[in-house]
Amino acid sequence: MIGAHRSRPLPMRRGLLFLLAALFVVTLPFVGTAGSVAAAELQPLEIASKGGVHVFAVEMASTPAEQAKGLMFRRELPEGQGMLFDFHHEQPTSFWMKNTYIPLDMIFIRGDGRILRIAENTVPLSEALVPSGGPV
């Protein structure tokens, strides 16, 4: 079974929704640091799978404004970093890559911590929707 959990406890909320986007950059690093994040703003996240535990550093996107911006306009994202979206309740969701210059892997995680879908190597600047495939 594949699951995800934070290394620090979260307050328990019914129907917590997580979308982990951009855990891996699948191309060579890009030049520039537009939108880089201070280490103090990153939170640890662990994903346990059959292959072991994978540790990442993520930015939290909890407000509508943070979620609308996401990783737009970034020219690089260090390996092992990403963004965690908390929509506060489970529902199907979709994302696009408009104004996102780096290819991303999007991991859609259910409220119970199990991975529903992984969208690998999404196309930079695309306006095509990337759906979760169900409630997350």
PDB file of C-alpha atoms in Angstrom:
ATOM      1  CA  MET A   1       0.000   0.000   0.000  1.00  0.00           C
ATOM      2  CA  ILE A   2       1.222   3.471  -0.809  1.00  0.00           C
ATOM      3  CA  GLY A   3       0.563   6.264   1.642  1.00  0.00           C
ATOM      4  CA  ALA A   4       1.694   9.737   2.543  1.00  0.00           C
ATOM      5  CA  HIS A   5       2.164  11.457   5.843  1.00  0.00           C
ATOM      6  CA  ARG A   6       3.823  14.591   7.134  1.00  0.00           C
ATOM      7  CA  SER A   7       6.754  14.225   9.468  1.00  0.00           C
ATOM      8  CA  ARG A   8       5.038  16.715  11.794  1.00  0.00           C
ATOM      9  CA  PRO A   9       1.435  16.080  12.812  1.00  0.00           C
ATOM     10  CA  LEU A  10      -1.350  18.053  11.127  1.00  0.00           C
ATOM     11  CA  PRO A  11      -4.488  19.047  12.985  1.00  0.00           C
ATOM     12  CA  MET A  12      -7.119  16.409  12.235  1.00  0.00           C
ATOM     13  CA  ARG A  13      -9.708  17.681   9.766  1.00  0.00           C
ATOM     14  CA  ARG A  14     -12.450  15.677   8.117  1.00  0.00           C
ATOM     15  CA  GLY A  15     -11.813  15.246   4.424  1.00  0.00           C
ATOM     16  CA  LEU A  16      -8.344  16.768   4.288  1.00  0.00           C
ATOM     17  CA  LEU A  17      -7.284  17.126   0.680  1.00  0.00           C
ATOM     18  CA  PHE A  18      -3.730  17.047  -0.462  1.00  0.00           C
ATOM     19  CA  LEU A  19      -2.306  17.427  -3.896  1.00  0.00           C
ATOM     20  CA  LEU A  20       1.390  17.148  -4.076  1.00  0.00           C
ATOM     21  CA  ALA A  21       2.675  18.750  -7.188  1.00  0.00           C
ATOM     22  CA  ALA A  22       6.164  19.042  -8.454  1.00  0.00           C
ATOM     23  CA  LEU A  23       8.060  16.568  -6.347  1.00  0.00           C
ATOM     24  CA  PHE A  24      10.470  15.861  -9.111  1.00  0.00           C
ATOM     25  CA  VAL A  25      11.855  18.062 -11.821  1.00  0.00           C
ATOM     26  CA  VAL A  26      12.239  15.783 -14.801  1.00  0.00           C
ATOM     27  CA  THR A  27      14.580  17.931 -16.840  1.00  0.00           C
ATOM     28  CA  LEU A  28      17.926  19.580 -16.240  1.00  0.00           C
ATOM     29  CA  PRO A  29      17.828  22.620 -13.940  1.00  0.00           C
ATOM     30  CA  PHE A  30      16.732  25.838 -15.580  1.00  0.00           C
ATOM     31  CA  VAL A  31      18.553  29.143 -15.270  1.00  0.00           C
ATOM     32  CA  GLY A  32      17.107  31.798 -12.959  1.00  0.00           C
ATOM     33  CA  THR A  33      15.631  31.889  -9.508  1.00  0.00           C
ATOM     34  CA  ALA A  34      12.312  33.684  -9.991  1.00  0.00           C
ATOM     35  CA  GLY A  35      10.077  32.818  -7.085  1.00  0.00           C
ATOM     36  CA  SER A  36      12.650  30.865  -5.091  1.00  0.00           C
ATOM     37  CA  VAL A  37      11.600  29.993  -1.559  1.00  0.00           C
ATOM     38  CA  ALA A  38      13.512  30.439   1.666  1.00  0.00           C
ATOM     39  CA  ALA A  39      14.329  27.187   3.447  1.00  0.00           C
ATOM     40  CA  ALA A  40      12.351  28.396   6.484  1.00  0.00           C
ATOM     41  CA  GLU A  41       9.140  28.305   4.407  1.00  0.00           C
ATOM     42  CA  LEU A  42       9.586  24.650   3.442  1.00  0.00           C
ATOM     43  CA  GLN A  43       7.865  21.877   5.397  1.00  0.00           C
ATOM     44  CA  PRO A  44       9.052  18.254   5.500  1.00  0.00           C
ATOM     45  CA  LEU A  45       6.852  15.618   3.857  1.00  0.00           C
ATOM     46  CA  GLU A  46       7.411  11.862   3.806  1.00  0.00           C
ATOM     47  CA  ILE A  47       5.803   9.509   1.303  1.00  0.00           C
ATOM     48  CA  ALA A  48       5.960   5.815   2.184  1.00  0.00           C
ATOM     49  CA  SER A  49       5.769   3.346  -0.690  1.00  0.00           C
ATOM     50  CA  LYS A  50       6.748  -0.246  -1.359  1.00  0.00           C
ATOM     51  CA  GLY A  51      10.143   1.120  -2.413  1.00  0.00           C
ATOM     52  CA  GLY A  52      10.741   2.865   0.917  1.00  0.00           C
ATOM     53  CA  VAL A  53      10.244   6.280   2.470  1.00  0.00           C
ATOM     54  CA  HIS A  54      10.850   9.340   0.295  1.00  0.00           C
ATOM     55  CA  VAL A  55      11.479  12.666   2.050  1.00  0.00           C
ATOM     56  CA  PHE A  56      10.646  15.988   0.407  1.00  0.00           C
ATOM     57  CA  ALA A  57      10.587  19.675   1.295  1.00  0.00           C
ATOM     58  CA  VAL A  58       7.313  21.336   0.296  1.00  0.00           C
ATOM     59  CA  GLU A  59       5.720  24.749   0.293  1.00  0.00           C
ATOM     60  CA  MET A  60       2.164  24.827   1.586  1.00  0.00           C
ATOM     61  CA  ALA A  61      -0.570  26.275  -0.647  1.00  0.00           C
ATOM     62  CA  SER A  62      -3.562  26.652   1.684  1.00  0.00           C
ATOM     63  CA  THR A  63      -5.217  29.902   0.627  1.00  0.00           C
ATOM     64  CA  PRO A  64      -7.072  30.450  -2.655  1.00  0.00           C
ATOM     65  CA  ALA A  65      -4.418  32.998  -3.718  1.00  0.00           C
ATOM     66  CA  GLU A  66      -1.541  30.581  -3.017  1.00  0.00           C
ATOM     67  CA  GLN A  67      -3.366  27.799  -4.847  1.00  0.00           C
ATOM     68  CA  ALA A  68      -4.151  29.989  -7.863  1.00  0.00           C
ATOM     69  CA  LYS A  69      -0.484  30.946  -8.253  1.00  0.00           C
ATOM     70  CA  GLY A  70       0.964  27.526  -7.461  1.00  0.00           C
ATOM     71  CA  LEU A  71       4.357  27.143  -9.116  1.00  0.00           C
ATOM     72  CA  MET A  72       3.646  29.617 -11.923  1.00  0.00           C
ATOM     73  CA  PHE A  73       6.522  31.726 -13.219  1.00  0.00           C
ATOM     74  CA  ARG A  74       9.209  29.574 -11.576  1.00  0.00           C
ATOM     75  CA  ARG A  75      12.224  28.893 -13.758  1.00  0.00           C
ATOM     76  CA  GLU A  76      13.668  26.185 -11.523  1.00  0.00           C
ATOM     77  CA  LEU A  77      12.701  23.865  -8.708  1.00  0.00           C
ATOM     78  CA  PRO A  78      15.376  21.928  -6.824  1.00  0.00           C
ATOM     79  CA  GLU A  79      15.059  18.155  -6.854  1.00  0.00           C
ATOM     80  CA  GLY A  80      13.127  16.916  -3.849  1.00  0.00           C
ATOM     81  CA  GLN A  81      11.085  20.112  -3.492  1.00  0.00           C
ATOM     82  CA  GLY A  82       7.470  20.701  -4.363  1.00  0.00           C
ATOM     83  CA  MET A  83       4.189  22.244  -3.320  1.00  0.00           C
ATOM     84  CA  LEU A  84       1.403  20.720  -1.239  1.00  0.00           C
ATOM     85  CA  PHE A  85      -2.145  21.956  -1.890  1.00  0.00           C
ATOM     86  CA  ASP A  86      -4.635  21.682   0.998  1.00  0.00           C
ATOM     87  CA  PHE A  87      -8.201  22.290  -0.214  1.00  0.00           C
ATOM     88  CA  HIS A  88      -9.702  21.334   3.186  1.00  0.00           C
ATOM     89  CA  HIS A  89     -12.198  18.781   1.800  1.00  0.00           C
ATOM     90  CA  GLU A  90     -12.201  15.928  -0.701  1.00  0.00           C
ATOM     91  CA  GLN A  91     -13.353  16.596  -4.245  1.00  0.00           C
ATOM     92  CA  PRO A  92     -12.231  15.901  -7.805  1.00  0.00           C
ATOM     93  CA  THR A  93      -9.820  18.586  -8.964  1.00  0.00           C
ATOM     94  CA  SER A  94      -7.820  19.572 -12.038  1.00  0.00           C
ATOM     95  CA  PHE A  95      -4.708  21.620 -12.677  1.00  0.00           C
ATOM     96  CA  TRP A  96      -3.058  23.131 -15.715  1.00  0.00           C
ATOM     97  CA  MET A  97       0.467  24.227 -16.512  1.00  0.00           C
ATOM     98  CA  LYS A  98      -0.310  27.735 -17.768  1.00  0.00           C
ATOM     99  CA  ASN A  99       2.611  30.071 -16.930  1.00  0.00           C
ATOM    100  CA  THR A 100       4.529  27.127 -15.437  1.00  0.00           C
ATOM    101  CA  TYR A 101       7.914  26.887 -17.142  1.00  0.00           C
ATOM    102  CA  ILE A 102       9.170  23.604 -15.703  1.00  0.00           C
ATOM    103  CA  PRO A 103       7.761  20.098 -16.266  1.00  0.00           C
ATOM    104  CA  LEU A 104       6.226  18.702 -13.092  1.00  0.00           C
ATOM    105  CA  ASP A 105       5.081  15.388 -11.666  1.00  0.00           C
ATOM    106  CA  MET A 106       1.725  15.852  -9.939  1.00  0.00           C
ATOM    107  CA  ILE A 107       0.787  13.396  -7.212  1.00  0.00           C
ATOM    108  CA  PHE A 108      -2.895  13.368  -6.288  1.00  0.00           C
ATOM    109  CA  ILE A 109      -3.319  12.093  -2.714  1.00  0.00           C
ATOM    110  CA  ARG A 110      -6.620  11.043  -1.137  1.00  0.00           C
ATOM    111  CA  GLY A 111      -7.722  12.290   2.257  1.00  0.00           C
ATOM    112  CA  ASP A 112      -6.692   8.942   3.787  1.00  0.00           C
ATOM    113  CA  GLY A 113      -3.112   9.439   2.540  1.00  0.00           C
ATOM    114  CA  ARG A 114      -3.220   6.946  -0.351  1.00  0.00           C
ATOM    115  CA  ILE A 115      -2.038   8.059  -3.773  1.00  0.00           C
ATOM    116  CA  LEU A 116      -4.876   8.123  -6.309  1.00  0.00           C
ATOM    117  CA  ARG A 117      -2.933   9.167  -9.402  1.00  0.00           C
ATOM    118  CA  ILE A 118       0.462  10.403 -10.556  1.00  0.00           C
ATOM    119  CA  ALA A 119       0.610  12.634 -13.637  1.00  0.00           C
ATOM    120  CA  GLU A 120       4.238  12.438 -14.749  1.00  0.00           C
ATOM    121  CA  ASN A 121       6.229  14.994 -16.720  1.00  0.00           C
ATOM    122  CA  THR A 122       3.382  17.448 -17.332  1.00  0.00           C
ATOM    123  CA  VAL A 123       3.940  19.774 -20.285  1.00  0.00           C
ATOM    124  CA  PRO A 124       5.188  23.285 -19.427  1.00  0.00           C
ATOM    125  CA  LEU A 125       2.895  26.184 -20.407  1.00  0.00           C
ATOM    126  CA  SER A 126       0.073  23.828 -21.451  1.00  0.00           C
ATOM    127  CA  GLU A 127      -3.524  24.863 -20.836  1.00  0.00           C
ATOM    128  CA  ALA A 128      -4.706  21.244 -21.039  1.00  0.00           C
ATOM    129  CA  LEU A 129      -6.344  20.115 -17.808  1.00  0.00           C
ATOM    130  CA  VAL A 130      -4.602  17.506 -15.643  1.00  0.00           C
ATOM    131  CA  PRO A 131      -7.431  15.834 -13.675  1.00  0.00           C
ATOM    132  CA  SER A 132      -7.087  14.056 -10.347  1.00  0.00           C
ATOM    133  CA  GLY A 133      -9.148  11.102 -11.564  1.00  0.00           C
ATOM    134  CA  GLY A 134     -11.452  11.186  -8.546  1.00  0.00           C
ATOM    135  CA  PRO A 135     -11.904  12.797  -5.145  1.00  0.00           C
ATOM    136  CA  VAL A 136      -8.654  13.742  -3.445  1.00  0.00           C
TER     137      VAL A 136
END
